[in-house]
PDB file of C-alpha atoms in Angstrom:
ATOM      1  CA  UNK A  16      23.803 -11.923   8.490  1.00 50.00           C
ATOM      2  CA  UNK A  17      23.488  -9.687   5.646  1.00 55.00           C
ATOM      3  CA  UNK A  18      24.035  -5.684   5.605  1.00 58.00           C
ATOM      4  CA  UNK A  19      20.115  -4.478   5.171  1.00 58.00           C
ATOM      5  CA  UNK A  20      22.248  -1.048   5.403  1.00 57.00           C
ATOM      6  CA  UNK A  21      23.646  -1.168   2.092  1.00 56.00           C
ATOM      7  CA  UNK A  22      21.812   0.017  -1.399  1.00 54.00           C
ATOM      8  CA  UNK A  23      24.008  -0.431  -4.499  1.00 53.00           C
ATOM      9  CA  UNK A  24      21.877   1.286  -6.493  1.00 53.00           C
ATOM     10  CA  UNK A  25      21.556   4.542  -4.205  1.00 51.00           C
ATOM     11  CA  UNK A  26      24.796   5.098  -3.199  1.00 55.00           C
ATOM     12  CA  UNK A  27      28.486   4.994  -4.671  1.00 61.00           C
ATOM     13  CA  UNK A  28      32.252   5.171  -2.869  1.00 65.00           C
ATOM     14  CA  UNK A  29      34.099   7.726  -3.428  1.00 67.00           C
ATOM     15  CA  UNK A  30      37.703   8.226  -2.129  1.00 68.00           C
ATOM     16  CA  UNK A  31      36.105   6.385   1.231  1.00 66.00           C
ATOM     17  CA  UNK A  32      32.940   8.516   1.782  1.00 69.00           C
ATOM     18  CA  UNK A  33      29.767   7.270   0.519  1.00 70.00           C
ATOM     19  CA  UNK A  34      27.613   9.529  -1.677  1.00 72.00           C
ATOM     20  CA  UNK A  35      23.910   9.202  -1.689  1.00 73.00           C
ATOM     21  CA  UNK A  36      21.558   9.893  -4.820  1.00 84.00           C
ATOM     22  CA  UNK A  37      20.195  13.570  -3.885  1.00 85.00           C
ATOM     23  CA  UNK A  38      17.154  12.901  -6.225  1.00 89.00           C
ATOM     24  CA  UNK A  39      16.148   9.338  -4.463  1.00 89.00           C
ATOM     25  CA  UNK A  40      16.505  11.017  -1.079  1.00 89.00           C
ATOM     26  CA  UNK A  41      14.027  14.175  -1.686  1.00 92.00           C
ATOM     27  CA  UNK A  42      11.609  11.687  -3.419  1.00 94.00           C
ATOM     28  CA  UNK A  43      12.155   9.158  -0.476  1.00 94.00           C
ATOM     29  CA  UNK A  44      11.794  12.841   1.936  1.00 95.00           C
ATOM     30  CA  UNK A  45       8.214  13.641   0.074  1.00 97.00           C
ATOM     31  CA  UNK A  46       6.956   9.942   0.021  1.00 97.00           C
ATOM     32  CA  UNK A  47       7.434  10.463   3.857  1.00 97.00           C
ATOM     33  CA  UNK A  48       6.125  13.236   4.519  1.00 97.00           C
ATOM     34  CA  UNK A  49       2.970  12.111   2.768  1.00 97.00           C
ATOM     35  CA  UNK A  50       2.892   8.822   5.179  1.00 98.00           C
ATOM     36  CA  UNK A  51       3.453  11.027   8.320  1.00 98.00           C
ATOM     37  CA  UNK A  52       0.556  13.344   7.076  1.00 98.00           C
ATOM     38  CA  UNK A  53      -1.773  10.694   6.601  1.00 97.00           C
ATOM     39  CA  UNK A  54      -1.558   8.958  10.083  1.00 97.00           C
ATOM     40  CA  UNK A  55      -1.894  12.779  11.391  1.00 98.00           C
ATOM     41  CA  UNK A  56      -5.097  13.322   9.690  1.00 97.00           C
ATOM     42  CA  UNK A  57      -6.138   9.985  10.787  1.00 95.00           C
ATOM     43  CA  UNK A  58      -5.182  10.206  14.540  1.00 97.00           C
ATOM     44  CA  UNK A  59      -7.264  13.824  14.364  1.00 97.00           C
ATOM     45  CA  UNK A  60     -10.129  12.172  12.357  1.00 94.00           C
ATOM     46  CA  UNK A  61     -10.045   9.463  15.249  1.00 90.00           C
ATOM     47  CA  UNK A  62     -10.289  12.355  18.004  1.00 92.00           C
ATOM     48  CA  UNK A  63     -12.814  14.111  16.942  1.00 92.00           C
ATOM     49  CA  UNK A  64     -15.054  11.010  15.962  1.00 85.00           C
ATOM     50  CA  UNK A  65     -14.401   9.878  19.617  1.00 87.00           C
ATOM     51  CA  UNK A  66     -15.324  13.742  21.085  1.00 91.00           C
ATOM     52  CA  UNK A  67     -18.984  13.394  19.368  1.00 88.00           C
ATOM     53  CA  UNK A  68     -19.941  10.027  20.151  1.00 84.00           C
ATOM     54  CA  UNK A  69     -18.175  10.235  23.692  1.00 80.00           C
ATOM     55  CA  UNK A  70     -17.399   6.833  26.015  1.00 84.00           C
ATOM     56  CA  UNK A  71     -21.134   5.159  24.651  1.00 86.00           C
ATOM     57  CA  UNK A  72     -20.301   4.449  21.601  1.00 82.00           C
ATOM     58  CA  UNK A  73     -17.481   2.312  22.797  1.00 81.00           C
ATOM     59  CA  UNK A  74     -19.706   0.419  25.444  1.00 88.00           C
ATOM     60  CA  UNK A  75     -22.668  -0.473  22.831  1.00 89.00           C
ATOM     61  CA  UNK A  76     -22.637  -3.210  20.350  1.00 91.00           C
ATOM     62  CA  UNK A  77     -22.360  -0.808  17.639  1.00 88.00           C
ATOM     63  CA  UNK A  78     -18.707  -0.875  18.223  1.00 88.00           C
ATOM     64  CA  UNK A  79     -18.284  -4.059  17.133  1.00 92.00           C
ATOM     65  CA  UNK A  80     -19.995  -2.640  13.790  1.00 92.00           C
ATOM     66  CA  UNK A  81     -17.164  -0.181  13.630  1.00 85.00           C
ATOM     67  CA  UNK A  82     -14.280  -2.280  14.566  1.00 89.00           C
ATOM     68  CA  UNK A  83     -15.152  -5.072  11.830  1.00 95.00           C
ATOM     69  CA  UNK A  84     -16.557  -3.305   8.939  1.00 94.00           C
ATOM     70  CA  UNK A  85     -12.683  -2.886   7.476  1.00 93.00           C
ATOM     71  CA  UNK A  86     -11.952  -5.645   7.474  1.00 95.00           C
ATOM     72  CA  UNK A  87     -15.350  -6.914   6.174  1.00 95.00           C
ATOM     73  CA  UNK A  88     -14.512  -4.198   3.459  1.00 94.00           C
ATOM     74  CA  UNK A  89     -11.042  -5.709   2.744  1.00 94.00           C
ATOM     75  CA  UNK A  90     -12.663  -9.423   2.474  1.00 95.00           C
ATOM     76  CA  UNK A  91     -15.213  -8.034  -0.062  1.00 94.00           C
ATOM     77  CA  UNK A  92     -12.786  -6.154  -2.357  1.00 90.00           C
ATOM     78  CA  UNK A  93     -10.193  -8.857  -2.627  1.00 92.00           C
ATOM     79  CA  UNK A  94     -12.872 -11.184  -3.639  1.00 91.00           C
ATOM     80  CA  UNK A  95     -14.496  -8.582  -6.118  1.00 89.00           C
ATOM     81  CA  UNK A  96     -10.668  -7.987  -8.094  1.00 85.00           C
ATOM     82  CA  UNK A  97     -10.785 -10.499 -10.026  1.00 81.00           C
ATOM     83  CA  UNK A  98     -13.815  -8.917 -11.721  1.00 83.00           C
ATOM     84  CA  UNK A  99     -13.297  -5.578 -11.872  1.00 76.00           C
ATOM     85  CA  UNK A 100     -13.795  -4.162 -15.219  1.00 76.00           C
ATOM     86  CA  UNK A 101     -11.286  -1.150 -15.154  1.00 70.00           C
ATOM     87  CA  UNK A 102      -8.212  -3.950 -14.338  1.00 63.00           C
ATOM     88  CA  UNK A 103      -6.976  -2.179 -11.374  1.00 59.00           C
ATOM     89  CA  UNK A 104      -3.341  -4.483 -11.775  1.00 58.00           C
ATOM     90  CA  UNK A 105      -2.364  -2.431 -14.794  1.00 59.00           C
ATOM     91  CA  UNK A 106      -2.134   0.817 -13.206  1.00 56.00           C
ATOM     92  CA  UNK A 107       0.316  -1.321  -9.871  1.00 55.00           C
ATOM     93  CA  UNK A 108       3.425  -2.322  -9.577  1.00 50.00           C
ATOM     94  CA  UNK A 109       3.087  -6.515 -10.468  1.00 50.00           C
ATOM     95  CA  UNK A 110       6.092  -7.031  -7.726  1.00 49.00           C
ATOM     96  CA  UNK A 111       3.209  -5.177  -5.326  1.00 51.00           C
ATOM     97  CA  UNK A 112       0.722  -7.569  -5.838  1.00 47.00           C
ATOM     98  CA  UNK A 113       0.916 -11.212  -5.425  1.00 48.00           C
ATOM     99  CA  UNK A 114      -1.687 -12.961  -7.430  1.00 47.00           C
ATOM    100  CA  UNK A 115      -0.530 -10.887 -10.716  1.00 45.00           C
ATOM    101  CA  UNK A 116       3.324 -12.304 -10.698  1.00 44.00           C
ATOM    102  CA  UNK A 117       1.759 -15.768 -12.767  1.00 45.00           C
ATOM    103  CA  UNK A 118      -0.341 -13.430 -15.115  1.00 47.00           C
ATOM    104  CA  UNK A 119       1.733  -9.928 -15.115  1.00 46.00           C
ATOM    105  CA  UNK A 120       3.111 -10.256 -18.599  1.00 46.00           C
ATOM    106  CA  UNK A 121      -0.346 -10.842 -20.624  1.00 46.00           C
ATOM    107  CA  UNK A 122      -1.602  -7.438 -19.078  1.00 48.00           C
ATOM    108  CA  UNK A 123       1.089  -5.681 -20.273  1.00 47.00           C
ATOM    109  CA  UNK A 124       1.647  -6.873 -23.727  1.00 48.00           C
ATOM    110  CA  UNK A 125      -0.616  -7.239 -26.784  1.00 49.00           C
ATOM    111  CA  UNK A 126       0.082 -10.977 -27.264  1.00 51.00           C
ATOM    112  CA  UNK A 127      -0.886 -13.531 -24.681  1.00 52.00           C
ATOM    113  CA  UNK A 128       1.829 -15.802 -22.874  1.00 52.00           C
ATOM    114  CA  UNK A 129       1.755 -19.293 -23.604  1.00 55.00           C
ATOM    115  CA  UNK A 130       2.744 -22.120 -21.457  1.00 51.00           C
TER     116      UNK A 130
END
């Protein structure tokens, strides 16, 4: 099995202790902390919306309404990429997204790629 544990580029030996980048590990802190604040304000956005509509909204067929329309969303938008005008895979990471990994090079460079 391989050591998951163990990130060459992080960290470095030194006289048997094991340094870690200070820099990676407060942007790795903040990148956190952003994560954790965003499921907070989610779990309180879910509270209150349950507070106002109460137990009804759950036993009406509006829920169903609420449950699917993500993913409805999700469906719509990953269909819709492709034709975006403002070419939303040059602002993201190409190893991020798995239909640019064929095409990444010709968005960022002037010439196309030939095959």
């Amino acid at each position: 099995m391989s050591n998951l544990d163990q990130n060459l580029a992080a960290t470095d030996v030194v006289g048997g202790r094991i340094t870690v980048d200070a820099g990676l590990r407060q942007y790795m802190l903040r990148i956190y902390g952003y994560m954790a604040a965003g499921v907070a304000l989610t779990a309180v956005a879910a509270g209150l919306t349950y507070q106002v509509t109460g137990p009804a909204l759950l036993q009406s067929p509006l829920m169903w309404v609420f449950i699917l329309a993500p993913l409805g969303l999700v469906f719509f938008l990953s269909s819709r990429i492709e034709t975006c005008r403002c070419q939303p895979r040059a602002c993201c990471s190409s190893s991020m997204l798995p239909w640019s990994v064929s095409r990444s090079r010709s968005y960022y460079t002037s010439t196309p790629v030939r095959r």
